[in-house]
Coordinates of C-alpha atoms in Angstrom, one line a residue:
M1 CA 0.1 -0.1 0.1
G2 CA 1.5 3.4 -0.9
P3 CA 2.6 5.9 1.5
I4 CA 0.8 8.6 -0.2
Y5 CA -2.5 7.5 1.9
P6 CA -2.8 9.0 5.4
I7 CA -3.1 7.2 8.6
W8 CA -5.6 9.5 10.3
Q9 CA -8.8 11.3 9.3
R10 CA -8.5 14.8 9.0
D11 CA -11.0 17.9 8.7
T12 CA -10.8 20.6 6.1
N13 CA -8.4 22.2 8.4
G14 CA -5.9 19.4 8.3
D15 CA -6.5 18.4 12.0
I16 CA -7.2 15.0 13.2
I17 CA -10.9 13.8 13.7
L18 CA -11.7 12.4 16.9
D19 CA -14.5 10.0 17.7
G20 CA -17.1 10.4 20.6
N21 CA -14.3 9.1 23.2
G22 CA -11.9 11.6 21.9
D23 CA -9.8 8.9 20.3
R24 CA -8.1 9.6 16.9
M25 CA -10.2 8.1 13.8
F26 CA -8.1 5.9 11.4
D27 CA -8.7 6.5 7.7
L28 CA -9.4 3.0 6.0
G29 CA -10.5 4.8 2.9
G30 CA -13.9 3.0 3.0
G31 CA -15.5 0.1 4.6
T32 CA -18.5 -0.4 6.9
S33 CA -16.8 -0.5 10.1
I34 CA -16.7 2.3 12.9
Y35 CA -14.3 4.2 10.9
K36 CA -16.2 4.4 7.8
W37 CA -16.1 7.9 6.2
A38 CA -18.8 9.0 3.8
G39 CA -17.3 10.3 0.4
H40 CA -13.8 9.3 1.2
T41 CA -13.6 5.8 -0.4
R42 CA -10.4 5.1 -2.2
P43 CA -10.1 3.6 -5.3
Y44 CA -7.0 1.5 -4.4
A45 CA -6.9 -0.5 -1.4
P46 CA -10.1 0.6 0.2
N47 CA -10.9 -0.5 3.7
S48 CA -7.2 -0.7 4.6
N49 CA -4.9 0.7 7.2
L50 CA -2.0 -1.3 8.3
M51 CA -1.2 0.8 11.4
L52 CA -4.6 -0.5 12.6
T53 CA -5.0 -3.8 11.3
L54 CA -1.2 -5.5 11.6
P55 CA -1.4 -5.5 15.5
M56 CA -4.6 -7.4 15.0
D57 CA -3.6 -9.7 12.4
E58 CA -1.2 -12.7 12.6
R59 CA 1.3 -14.3 10.2
S60 CA 3.4 -16.7 12.1
T61 CA 5.6 -19.9 11.3
A62 CA 6.6 -22.2 14.2
L63 CA 9.6 -24.5 13.1
N64 CA 11.1 -27.4 14.5
N65 CA 14.3 -29.1 12.9
F66 CA 15.9 -32.4 14.1
S67 CA 18.8 -33.9 12.4
A68 CA 21.1 -37.0 13.0
R69 CA 24.2 -38.1 11.9
L70 CA 25.4 -41.6 12.5
G71 CA 28.3 -43.6 11.4
T72 CA 30.7 -46.4 11.9
E73 CA 34.0 -47.8 10.2
I74 CA 35.5 -51.1 10.4
S75 CA 38.9 -52.0 9.4
F76 CA 39.8 -55.8 8.3
L77 CA 42.3 -57.5 6.6
K78 CA 44.9 -54.9 6.9
D79 CA 44.0 -53.1 3.8
F80 CA 39.9 -53.0 3.7
K81 CA 37.9 -50.5 5.5
F82 CA 33.8 -50.5 5.7
R83 CA 31.8 -47.5 6.5
V84 CA 28.2 -47.3 7.1
S85 CA 26.6 -43.8 7.7
Y86 CA 23.0 -42.9 8.4
N87 CA 21.7 -39.3 8.0
T88 CA 18.2 -38.1 8.7
D89 CA 16.6 -34.5 8.9
L90 CA 12.9 -33.8 10.1
S91 CA 11.3 -30.5 9.9
N92 CA 8.0 -29.8 11.2
Y93 CA 6.3 -26.3 10.2
F94 CA 3.0 -25.0 11.8
L95 CA 1.6 -21.9 10.2
T96 CA -1.1 -19.6 10.9
T97 CA -2.5 -16.8 8.9
Y98 CA -5.4 -14.8 10.5
Q99 CA -7.0 -11.5 9.5
N100 CA -9.1 -10.0 12.1
Y101 CA -13.0 -9.8 11.9
L102 CA -13.4 -6.1 12.6
Y103 CA -11.5 -4.3 9.8
A104 CA -9.9 -4.6 6.2
D105 CA -10.1 -7.4 3.9
A106 CA -11.8 -10.0 6.1
E107 CA -14.5 -7.7 7.7
A108 CA -17.1 -8.8 5.2
V109 CA -16.8 -12.5 6.3
K110 CA -16.0 -11.6 9.9
G111 CA -12.4 -12.6 9.9
R112 CA -10.4 -15.4 8.4
S113 CA -8.0 -18.0 9.9
T114 CA -5.8 -20.5 8.2
K115 CA -3.9 -23.3 10.0
E116 CA -1.3 -25.2 8.3
Y117 CA 0.7 -28.3 9.2
R118 CA 3.7 -29.6 7.1
K119 CA 6.2 -32.3 7.8
V120 CA 9.4 -33.0 5.6
I121 CA 11.4 -36.0 6.3
S122 CA 14.5 -37.3 4.3
Y123 CA 17.0 -39.8 5.0
T124 CA 20.3 -40.7 3.2
M125 CA 22.1 -44.2 3.9
N126 CA 25.7 -44.8 2.7
E127 CA 27.6 -48.1 2.5
I128 CA 31.1 -47.7 1.1
L129 CA 33.7 -50.4 1.2
T130 CA 37.5 -49.1 0.5
W131 CA 40.8 -51.2 -0.2
A132 CA 44.1 -49.3 -0.4
K133 CA 47.7 -50.7 -1.0
T134 CA 51.0 -49.4 -1.4
L135 CA 53.7 -51.3 -3.1
G136 CA 56.8 -49.5 -3.4
S137 CA 56.1 -46.4 -5.8
H138 CA 52.6 -47.7 -6.6
R139 CA 49.5 -46.7 -4.7
V140 CA 46.3 -48.3 -5.6
S141 CA 42.8 -47.7 -4.0
L142 CA 39.6 -49.1 -4.8
L143 CA 36.1 -48.0 -3.5
A144 CA 32.6 -49.7 -4.0
G145 CA 29.5 -48.4 -2.4
H146 CA 25.7 -48.1 -2.3
E147 CA 23.6 -44.9 -1.9
N148 CA 19.9 -44.4 -0.9
Y149 CA 17.9 -41.4 -0.5
E150 CA 14.2 -40.8 0.6
Y151 CA 12.3 -37.7 0.8
T152 CA 8.6 -37.1 2.0
W153 CA 6.7 -34.1 2.0
S154 CA 3.3 -33.8 3.6
N155 CA 1.0 -31.0 4.7
V156 CA -2.8 -30.6 5.9
Y157 CA -4.5 -27.3 6.1
A158 CA -7.8 -25.6 6.9
T159 CA -9.5 -22.4 6.7
R160 CA -12.5 -21.0 8.5
T161 CA -14.3 -17.5 8.3
G162 CA -17.0 -16.0 10.7
F163 CA -15.4 -15.1 14.2
T164 CA -17.1 -13.1 16.8
I165 CA -14.3 -13.1 19.3
P166 CA -10.6 -12.2 18.7
T167 CA -8.8 -15.6 18.5
T168 CA -6.8 -17.4 15.6
E169 CA -8.2 -20.8 16.6
L170 CA -10.7 -22.4 14.0
V171 CA -13.0 -23.8 16.5
A172 CA -14.4 -20.0 17.2
A173 CA -15.2 -19.8 13.6
S174 CA -18.6 -20.7 12.0
V175 CA -18.0 -21.3 8.4
A176 CA -15.7 -23.7 6.8
E177 CA -14.2 -21.9 3.9
G178 CA -11.6 -24.6 2.6
N179 CA -9.3 -27.4 3.5
S180 CA -7.0 -30.0 1.8
S181 CA -4.1 -32.1 2.2
S182 CA -1.4 -33.4 0.0
S183 CA 2.0 -35.4 0.1
D184 CA 4.9 -36.0 -2.1
E185 CA 7.7 -38.8 -2.2
Y186 CA 10.7 -38.9 -4.0
S187 CA 13.7 -41.7 -4.0
I188 CA 16.7 -42.2 -5.7
E189 CA 19.4 -45.2 -5.3
G190 CA 22.8 -45.5 -6.6
Y191 CA 25.7 -47.8 -6.9
L192 CA 29.1 -46.5 -7.3
F193 CA 32.8 -47.8 -7.9
R194 CA 35.9 -45.7 -8.2
G195 CA 39.6 -46.3 -8.8
D196 CA 42.8 -44.5 -8.1
Y197 CA 46.3 -45.1 -9.1
N198 CA 49.6 -43.3 -8.0
F199 CA 53.2 -43.8 -9.4
A200 CA 55.8 -42.1 -7.4
D201 CA 53.6 -38.9 -6.7
K202 CA 54.3 -38.2 -10.4
Y203 CA 51.5 -40.0 -12.6
Y204 CA 47.9 -40.1 -11.3
V205 CA 45.0 -42.0 -12.9
S206 CA 41.4 -42.2 -11.7
G207 CA 38.2 -43.7 -13.0
S208 CA 34.7 -44.1 -11.7
F209 CA 31.3 -45.7 -12.7
R210 CA 27.9 -45.3 -10.9
T211 CA 24.6 -46.2 -11.9
D212 CA 21.5 -44.4 -10.5
G213 CA 17.8 -45.1 -10.5
S214 CA 15.2 -42.0 -10.0
S215 CA 11.6 -42.4 -9.0
R216 CA 11.1 -39.5 -11.4
F217 CA 11.2 -41.8 -14.2
Y218 CA 9.3 -45.0 -15.5
S219 CA 10.8 -48.1 -14.4
D220 CA 12.0 -49.3 -17.8
V221 CA 14.3 -46.1 -18.0
R222 CA 14.7 -45.5 -14.6
W223 CA 18.5 -46.1 -14.2
G224 CA 21.1 -44.0 -15.7
N225 CA 24.9 -45.0 -16.1
F226 CA 27.8 -42.5 -15.8
W227 CA 31.4 -42.5 -15.9
S228 CA 34.5 -40.6 -15.6
L229 CA 38.3 -40.9 -16.4
G230 CA 41.1 -38.5 -15.5
G231 CA 44.7 -38.4 -15.3
S232 CA 47.6 -35.9 -14.1
W233 CA 51.3 -35.4 -14.4
R234 CA 53.4 -33.7 -11.9
I235 CA 55.8 -32.3 -14.2
T236 CA 58.1 -31.0 -11.4
Q237 CA 58.8 -34.4 -10.3
E238 CA 60.6 -35.1 -13.3
R239 CA 64.3 -35.1 -13.3
F240 CA 64.7 -32.6 -16.1
M241 CA 63.1 -29.9 -13.7
E242 CA 65.6 -30.3 -11.0
N243 CA 67.6 -27.2 -12.5
L244 CA 64.6 -25.0 -12.4
P245 CA 64.2 -24.3 -8.6
W246 CA 62.2 -21.3 -9.3
I247 CA 59.0 -23.5 -10.3
N248 CA 57.8 -25.0 -7.2
D249 CA 55.0 -27.0 -8.7
L250 CA 53.9 -27.6 -12.3
K251 CA 51.0 -30.3 -13.0
L252 CA 49.2 -30.9 -16.3
K253 CA 45.6 -32.7 -15.8
A254 CA 42.8 -33.7 -17.9
S255 CA 39.5 -35.5 -17.3
F256 CA 36.1 -36.5 -18.9
G257 CA 33.2 -37.4 -17.1
E258 CA 29.5 -37.8 -17.1
Q259 CA 26.7 -36.8 -14.6
G260 CA 23.1 -37.0 -14.5
N261 CA 20.2 -34.7 -13.8
D262 CA 16.7 -35.6 -13.0
D263 CA 15.4 -32.2 -11.5
I264 CA 12.4 -31.2 -13.2
G265 CA 10.4 -29.4 -10.8
T266 CA 8.0 -32.4 -10.2
Y267 CA 8.3 -35.7 -8.6
Y268 CA 6.1 -37.2 -11.3
G269 CA 7.4 -36.2 -14.6
W270 CA 6.5 -39.3 -16.7
Q271 CA 3.2 -40.0 -15.1
S272 CA -0.3 -39.3 -16.5
L273 CA -2.0 -37.0 -13.9
F274 CA -5.4 -35.7 -13.2
S275 CA -5.7 -32.5 -11.1
I276 CA -8.7 -33.1 -8.3
S277 CA -7.9 -29.9 -6.4
G278 CA -11.1 -27.5 -6.7
R279 CA -12.6 -29.8 -9.5
N280 CA -15.5 -31.0 -7.5
N281 CA -19.0 -30.3 -9.0
G282 CA -21.4 -29.7 -6.2
N283 CA -21.5 -32.9 -4.1
Y284 CA -19.7 -34.9 -7.0
N285 CA -16.1 -35.7 -7.3
G286 CA -14.3 -34.0 -10.3
A287 CA -10.9 -34.5 -11.9
L288 CA -9.2 -32.8 -14.7
H289 CA -6.5 -34.3 -17.0
S290 CA -3.5 -32.3 -16.3
Q291 CA -0.4 -34.1 -17.4
L292 CA 0.4 -36.6 -20.3
E293 CA 2.3 -39.7 -19.8
N294 CA 5.7 -40.0 -21.0
K295 CA 7.2 -43.3 -20.5
K296 CA 10.3 -42.6 -22.5
L297 CA 11.3 -39.5 -20.2
Q298 CA 14.7 -40.1 -18.9
W299 CA 17.9 -38.9 -17.2
E300 CA 19.4 -35.6 -18.7
K301 CA 23.3 -36.5 -19.3
N302 CA 26.0 -33.9 -18.9
S303 CA 29.5 -34.6 -20.1
N304 CA 32.4 -32.7 -19.1
L305 CA 35.8 -32.5 -20.7
N306 CA 38.5 -30.4 -18.7
V307 CA 42.1 -29.8 -19.6
G308 CA 44.0 -27.8 -17.1
L309 CA 47.5 -26.7 -15.8
D310 CA 48.2 -25.9 -12.1
F311 CA 51.2 -24.0 -11.3
S312 CA 53.4 -22.3 -8.4
F313 CA 56.5 -20.0 -9.3
L314 CA 58.8 -18.3 -7.0
D315 CA 57.3 -19.4 -3.8
R316 CA 54.7 -16.3 -4.4
I317 CA 52.8 -17.0 -7.4
S318 CA 50.5 -19.8 -8.0
G319 CA 47.3 -20.7 -10.0
T320 CA 45.3 -22.8 -12.3
V321 CA 44.1 -22.3 -15.8
E322 CA 41.5 -24.8 -17.1
Y323 CA 39.6 -25.2 -20.5
F324 CA 36.5 -26.9 -20.3
I325 CA 33.8 -28.5 -22.7
R326 CA 30.3 -29.4 -21.1
N327 CA 27.8 -31.1 -23.4
S328 CA 24.3 -31.7 -22.1
S329 CA 22.2 -34.4 -24.0
N330 CA 18.5 -35.4 -23.6
L331 CA 17.6 -32.0 -22.0
L332 CA 14.8 -31.9 -19.8
F333 CA 12.2 -29.5 -20.6
S334 CA 8.4 -28.8 -20.1
V335 CA 7.7 -28.3 -23.8
P336 CA 4.3 -26.2 -24.7
L337 CA 1.6 -28.3 -26.3
P338 CA -1.1 -26.9 -28.6
Q339 CA -4.0 -25.3 -27.0
S340 CA -6.3 -28.3 -28.6
T341 CA -5.0 -30.5 -26.2
G342 CA -6.3 -29.0 -23.2
I343 CA -2.9 -29.5 -21.4
S344 CA -0.5 -26.6 -21.6
S345 CA 2.9 -28.7 -21.7
N346 CA 4.5 -31.9 -20.7
W347 CA 7.9 -33.0 -19.9
Q348 CA 10.4 -34.3 -22.5
N349 CA 13.9 -34.9 -23.4
I350 CA 14.3 -32.4 -26.3
G351 CA 17.9 -31.8 -27.3
S352 CA 21.5 -30.9 -26.8
M353 CA 23.6 -28.0 -25.7
S354 CA 27.1 -27.1 -25.3
N355 CA 29.2 -25.1 -23.0
K356 CA 32.7 -24.2 -23.9
G357 CA 35.0 -21.7 -21.9
I358 CA 37.8 -21.0 -19.6
E359 CA 38.4 -20.9 -15.8
A360 CA 41.6 -19.1 -14.3
T361 CA 42.7 -18.6 -10.6
L362 CA 45.7 -16.7 -9.6
G363 CA 47.3 -16.2 -6.2
I364 CA 49.9 -13.7 -5.3
D365 CA 51.9 -13.3 -2.1
I366 CA 52.6 -9.7 -2.7
L367 CA 54.2 -9.5 0.7
K368 CA 55.4 -12.4 2.8
G369 CA 57.4 -10.7 5.7
N370 CA 57.2 -12.1 9.4
L371 CA 55.1 -9.1 10.4
L372 CA 53.3 -8.2 7.2
K373 CA 51.7 -10.5 4.8
W374 CA 49.5 -9.5 2.0
N375 CA 47.9 -12.3 -0.4
L376 CA 45.7 -11.4 -3.5
E377 CA 43.8 -13.9 -5.3
I378 CA 41.7 -13.3 -8.6
N379 CA 39.7 -15.9 -10.3
A380 CA 37.8 -15.5 -13.6
T381 CA 35.5 -17.6 -16.0
S382 CA 34.3 -16.8 -19.6
Y383 CA 32.4 -19.1 -21.6
K384 CA 30.1 -19.5 -24.4
N385 CA 26.7 -21.5 -24.7
K386 CA 24.7 -22.8 -27.6
I387 CA 21.9 -25.1 -28.4
T388 CA 23.2 -27.8 -30.9
K389 CA 20.0 -29.8 -31.1
M390 CA 16.3 -29.4 -30.9
P391 CA 13.6 -31.8 -31.7
L392 CA 12.1 -32.0 -35.2
G393 CA 8.7 -30.8 -35.6
T394 CA 5.8 -32.4 -37.9
D395 CA 7.5 -30.4 -40.8
G396 CA 10.5 -32.2 -40.1
K397 CA 12.4 -29.0 -39.0
P398 CA 14.0 -28.3 -35.6
Q399 CA 11.4 -26.9 -33.3
E400 CA 11.7 -23.5 -31.7
I401 CA 10.2 -23.0 -28.1
V402 CA 9.4 -19.5 -27.0
S403 CA 9.8 -19.5 -23.0
G404 CA 9.4 -16.2 -21.2
T405 CA 12.1 -13.6 -22.6
K406 CA 13.8 -16.6 -24.5
K407 CA 13.4 -18.6 -27.5
L408 CA 15.2 -21.9 -27.7
S409 CA 16.4 -22.8 -31.2
E410 CA 19.5 -24.5 -32.6
G411 CA 22.7 -22.3 -32.9
H412 CA 21.5 -19.8 -30.3
S413 CA 22.0 -20.0 -26.5
I414 CA 19.4 -20.6 -24.1
Y415 CA 20.4 -17.3 -22.4
D416 CA 19.7 -15.2 -25.6
F417 CA 16.7 -12.9 -25.1
W418 CA 14.0 -12.9 -27.7
L419 CA 12.1 -9.6 -27.5
R420 CA 10.6 -6.9 -29.5
E421 CA 13.4 -4.3 -30.1
F422 CA 12.8 -0.6 -28.7
A423 CA 13.2 1.9 -31.4
G424 CA 12.7 5.1 -29.3
V425 CA 9.7 7.5 -28.7
D426 CA 7.8 9.4 -31.4
S427 CA 8.5 13.2 -30.5
E428 CA 5.4 14.2 -32.2
D429 CA 2.7 12.1 -30.1
G430 CA 4.8 10.5 -27.5
S431 CA 4.1 6.7 -28.9
I432 CA 6.4 4.1 -28.2
L433 CA 8.3 2.8 -31.2
F434 CA 9.2 -0.6 -32.2
Y435 CA 11.0 -2.3 -35.1
K436 CA 9.2 -4.3 -37.6
D437 CA 10.3 -6.4 -40.5
I438 CA 9.6 -5.5 -44.1
K439 CA 9.2 -8.6 -46.2
D440 CA 8.7 -9.2 -49.9
E441 CA 6.0 -11.2 -51.8
E442 CA 8.1 -14.5 -50.9
G443 CA 8.2 -13.6 -47.3
E444 CA 11.8 -12.8 -47.4
V445 CA 13.1 -9.7 -45.0
T446 CA 14.5 -6.9 -47.2
G447 CA 14.6 -4.2 -44.5
R448 CA 12.7 -3.0 -41.7
E449 CA 10.8 0.1 -40.4
T450 CA 9.2 1.3 -37.1
T451 CA 5.7 0.7 -35.9
K452 CA 3.7 1.9 -32.9
D453 CA 1.6 -1.3 -32.8
Q454 CA 3.4 -3.8 -30.3
N455 CA 1.3 -6.8 -31.8
A456 CA 2.8 -5.9 -35.0
A457 CA 6.4 -5.5 -34.0
S458 CA 9.0 -8.1 -35.0
Y459 CA 10.8 -10.2 -32.5
Y460 CA 14.8 -10.6 -32.6
Y461 CA 17.6 -12.0 -30.6
V462 CA 18.7 -8.8 -28.8
G463 CA 21.2 -9.7 -26.3
S464 CA 22.4 -12.4 -23.8
S465 CA 22.6 -12.8 -20.2
I466 CA 26.0 -14.5 -20.3
P467 CA 28.6 -12.0 -19.1
K468 CA 32.0 -11.6 -21.1
V469 CA 33.8 -12.7 -17.8
Y470 CA 32.8 -12.9 -14.2
G471 CA 34.8 -14.1 -11.0
G472 CA 35.9 -12.7 -7.6
I473 CA 39.0 -10.8 -5.9
T474 CA 40.1 -11.8 -2.5
N475 CA 42.6 -9.6 -0.5
T476 CA 44.0 -10.9 2.8
I477 CA 46.2 -8.7 4.9
S478 CA 47.9 -10.0 8.0
V479 CA 49.9 -8.0 10.7
K480 CA 50.8 -8.7 14.2
G481 CA 47.9 -11.2 15.0
F482 CA 45.5 -9.1 13.0
E483 CA 43.9 -10.2 9.8
L484 CA 41.8 -8.2 7.1
S485 CA 40.1 -9.9 4.4
A486 CA 38.0 -8.6 1.7
L487 CA 35.9 -10.5 -1.1
V488 CA 34.8 -8.5 -4.1
T489 CA 32.7 -10.5 -6.7
Y490 CA 32.3 -8.9 -10.4
S491 CA 30.6 -9.4 -13.6
L492 CA 31.4 -7.8 -16.9
G493 CA 28.8 -7.6 -19.8
G494 CA 26.0 -9.3 -20.3
D495 CA 22.3 -8.2 -20.3
F496 CA 19.7 -8.2 -17.5
Y497 CA 15.8 -7.8 -18.2
D498 CA 14.6 -5.7 -15.3
S499 CA 11.0 -6.7 -14.9
N500 CA 10.9 -4.9 -11.4
W501 CA 11.8 -1.6 -13.1
A502 CA 9.4 -2.2 -15.7
S503 CA 6.6 -2.5 -13.5
L504 CA 7.4 0.7 -12.0
M505 CA 7.2 2.5 -15.6
H506 CA 3.4 1.7 -15.9
T507 CA 0.9 4.1 -17.5
G508 CA -1.0 4.9 -14.3
A509 CA -2.9 2.9 -11.5
F510 CA -4.5 4.0 -8.5
G511 CA -2.1 3.8 -5.4
S512 CA 0.9 2.3 -7.3
H513 CA 4.3 3.7 -7.2
W514 CA 6.4 4.9 -10.1
S515 CA 10.0 5.1 -10.8
S516 CA 11.5 8.6 -10.8
D517 CA 12.3 7.9 -14.3
I518 CA 8.6 8.7 -15.2
L519 CA 9.5 12.3 -14.7
N520 CA 11.3 12.0 -18.2
R521 CA 7.9 11.1 -19.8
W522 CA 6.9 12.8 -23.1
Q523 CA 4.7 15.6 -22.5
K524 CA 4.3 17.9 -25.4
K525 CA 5.3 17.9 -29.2
G526 CA 8.9 17.9 -29.9
D527 CA 10.0 16.2 -26.7
I528 CA 13.0 14.1 -27.0
T529 CA 12.8 11.3 -24.6
D530 CA 13.1 7.4 -24.3
V531 CA 9.7 7.4 -21.8
P532 CA 6.3 7.3 -23.7
R533 CA 3.4 9.7 -22.8
L534 CA 1.3 8.6 -19.8
Q535 CA -2.4 7.3 -20.9
N536 CA -4.5 5.0 -19.1
N537 CA -4.8 1.6 -20.8
Y538 CA -1.9 2.3 -23.1
T539 CA -0.6 -1.2 -23.2
A540 CA 2.0 -0.6 -25.9
A541 CA 3.9 1.5 -23.6
T542 CA 4.4 -1.5 -21.3
A543 CA 4.9 -4.4 -23.7
A544 CA 7.9 -6.4 -23.2
S545 CA 10.9 -5.3 -25.2
S546 CA 14.4 -4.5 -25.1
R547 CA 13.5 -1.2 -23.5
Y548 CA 14.1 -3.1 -20.3
L549 CA 17.2 -4.7 -21.0
I550 CA 20.2 -3.3 -18.8
D551 CA 23.7 -3.8 -18.7
A552 CA 24.2 -6.6 -16.2
S553 CA 27.8 -5.7 -15.1
Y554 CA 28.3 -5.3 -11.4
L555 CA 30.9 -5.1 -8.7
S556 CA 29.7 -6.6 -5.3
L557 CA 31.6 -6.4 -1.8
R558 CA 30.4 -9.6 -0.6
N559 CA 32.4 -9.8 2.5
V560 CA 34.9 -7.9 4.9
T561 CA 36.2 -9.9 7.9
L562 CA 38.6 -8.2 10.4
S563 CA 39.9 -10.8 13.3
Y564 CA 42.6 -10.9 15.9
R565 CA 44.4 -14.1 17.1
I566 CA 45.0 -13.8 20.8
P567 CA 48.7 -14.5 21.6
V568 CA 49.2 -18.3 22.3
S569 CA 50.8 -17.4 25.8
I570 CA 47.3 -16.1 26.9
S571 CA 45.3 -18.6 25.2
Q572 CA 46.9 -21.4 26.6
K573 CA 46.7 -20.0 30.2
L574 CA 42.7 -20.4 29.5
D575 CA 43.3 -24.1 28.5
M576 CA 42.6 -23.3 24.9
S577 CA 44.9 -24.1 21.7
A578 CA 43.6 -20.8 19.8
L579 CA 41.3 -18.0 20.5
N580 CA 40.1 -15.7 17.5
V581 CA 37.8 -12.8 18.0
F582 CA 36.3 -11.1 14.9
V583 CA 34.0 -8.8 13.2
S584 CA 32.3 -9.6 9.9
G585 CA 29.9 -7.9 7.3
D586 CA 28.3 -9.5 4.4
N587 CA 26.8 -8.0 1.3
L588 CA 28.0 -4.5 2.2
G589 CA 27.6 -2.9 -1.1
L590 CA 26.8 -3.2 -4.8
L591 CA 27.5 -0.9 -7.9
C592 CA 25.6 -1.7 -11.1
K593 CA 23.8 0.1 -14.1
R594 CA 20.5 0.8 -12.3
K595 CA 20.2 1.7 -8.7
G596 CA 17.9 -0.8 -7.1
M597 CA 18.5 -3.5 -9.6
D598 CA 20.2 -6.8 -8.4
P599 CA 21.8 -8.4 -11.6
Q600 CA 23.0 -11.1 -9.2
Q601 CA 19.4 -12.7 -8.6
S602 CA 19.6 -14.8 -11.7
F603 CA 22.3 -16.0 -14.4
A604 CA 19.4 -16.3 -16.9
G605 CA 19.1 -12.2 -16.7
T606 CA 15.5 -12.0 -15.3
A607 CA 14.3 -10.3 -12.3
D608 CA 11.7 -11.1 -9.6
F609 CA 10.5 -9.8 -6.4
T610 CA 13.1 -11.7 -4.4
Y611 CA 14.6 -9.4 -1.5
V612 CA 18.3 -8.6 -2.1
P613 CA 20.9 -10.5 0.0
S614 CA 20.5 -9.0 3.6
R615 CA 23.4 -6.9 4.8
I616 CA 24.7 -8.8 8.0
V617 CA 27.3 -7.6 10.3
S618 CA 28.5 -10.1 13.0
V619 CA 30.7 -10.2 15.9
G620 CA 32.0 -13.2 17.4
L621 CA 34.8 -15.5 18.9
N622 CA 36.3 -18.7 17.6
L623 CA 37.4 -21.2 20.4
T624 CA 39.7 -24.1 19.9
F625 CA 40.4 -26.4 22.9

């Protein structure tokens, strides 16, 4: 509710109106309560005043968490170890949502109360057998294991209205408004094997294989097989490196591996489902077909090829450079269906995608004195994304799928924006302008022009959310027991679709706030601006377009920590091996193109109304006995 609306009723002189008891009268902007005010009904949020209702309402959550970690390890036959571990987590939530019966939204139904109970249980069971043997310069280790994970979520809720006394308890209400219950179950089981070989701390080879079964897929295709193979060579262990003492470490490494993904946002992706919530017809049960069966739905598979070099020079400089290729096949996606099916979409394995890029880390000990030390560490990542395969349509051509601000098609990235292209504002009448393709008789594009009709505008690929480079910088300075560290993260390039800002650039709605950028709107003939005129129901002005694409570059001060290590002579007198005191701050600042925008929200470059990360300052002690 906008702050433009007053808290108290006031007369023509601006004085607060009092009731018969001499108490100030709240301004609810309408309603039928004792605070009704003839002729002063608001067009926005009538019968509302949070200063009055918040103390009377309740929105609360009571949470209980229980976690247990159990494990045991047995050594036998000299080189064997067998470990069993069991982890379980139990969470109980009790939620109350209550709107009072005297004022505001629930006044008409004499109050509303909802009670909801949720229970979440998960457990993980692991059985791991290992064997390790050293024979001279040869070291071999083998591992075999079994994993099992179970997850259960359940809830029940009820809502009642019709209160005559101030309580949240449902028993005091006379009308049952709604109630329901539901539950979800998910399980995954896996078998894994791994082997490692090391010769003289010089040559390393490792390999693994695992097979996993997910309840999200049909039994015939439930199991997925994944493997990996890697090796490394510590070049500095070779004899020809002995005359190069300034090279402390040099290691060449390469690996190829596969991982599976079954995360599709639903636990029942392959099944034919019916929606029964709210589908009843009077006293008769009802159901609506909501999802088509797909017994062929299976694991999405991601393969990774990594080639890299670890190095350390002059006892001061160290780092890693790595090139990677990550290919994804059998991509899991909710594919839109024709409206004639009566079902909006269904889950399918639709195509393939490739990511290629470079990751680098560099650490430098700028100062290494006994009293003063300064370490700088920088990491950076840059990569490209491309869809390499889409499923064929009925015309035999690769399909194209529009999803929000993106269009998935071969040769493009899943992060490429697909939008109308903003062409400015007409200085004659303040209309917003978009680009539109000009086509010949054969349908070939021969040029383009501007249009004021958002429905006639053409769509284009107009940018990508992938930055040119992103990473972090850490500085650590130590002097006489004090240590100061600061972490800064950064991103250069890429675009961000700021839908939050777009919602603040509307053409006018009662009680809704505007961005200050609305002051730059077109107002008279000849005005040169990029903000169109204000006019009620002018939908073209708010149509999604590249107008709301903003440079996503940012610099964020993520953490600053100052600590002091108490001298050992003092901590030992307190029977402690170490004692540290510290003060730390998180999310202390953000610099970006638009104030209030948070491009860190999503790598996909889209915004929602999620709160920005909280700024946290903490003070504490670290004790080691």
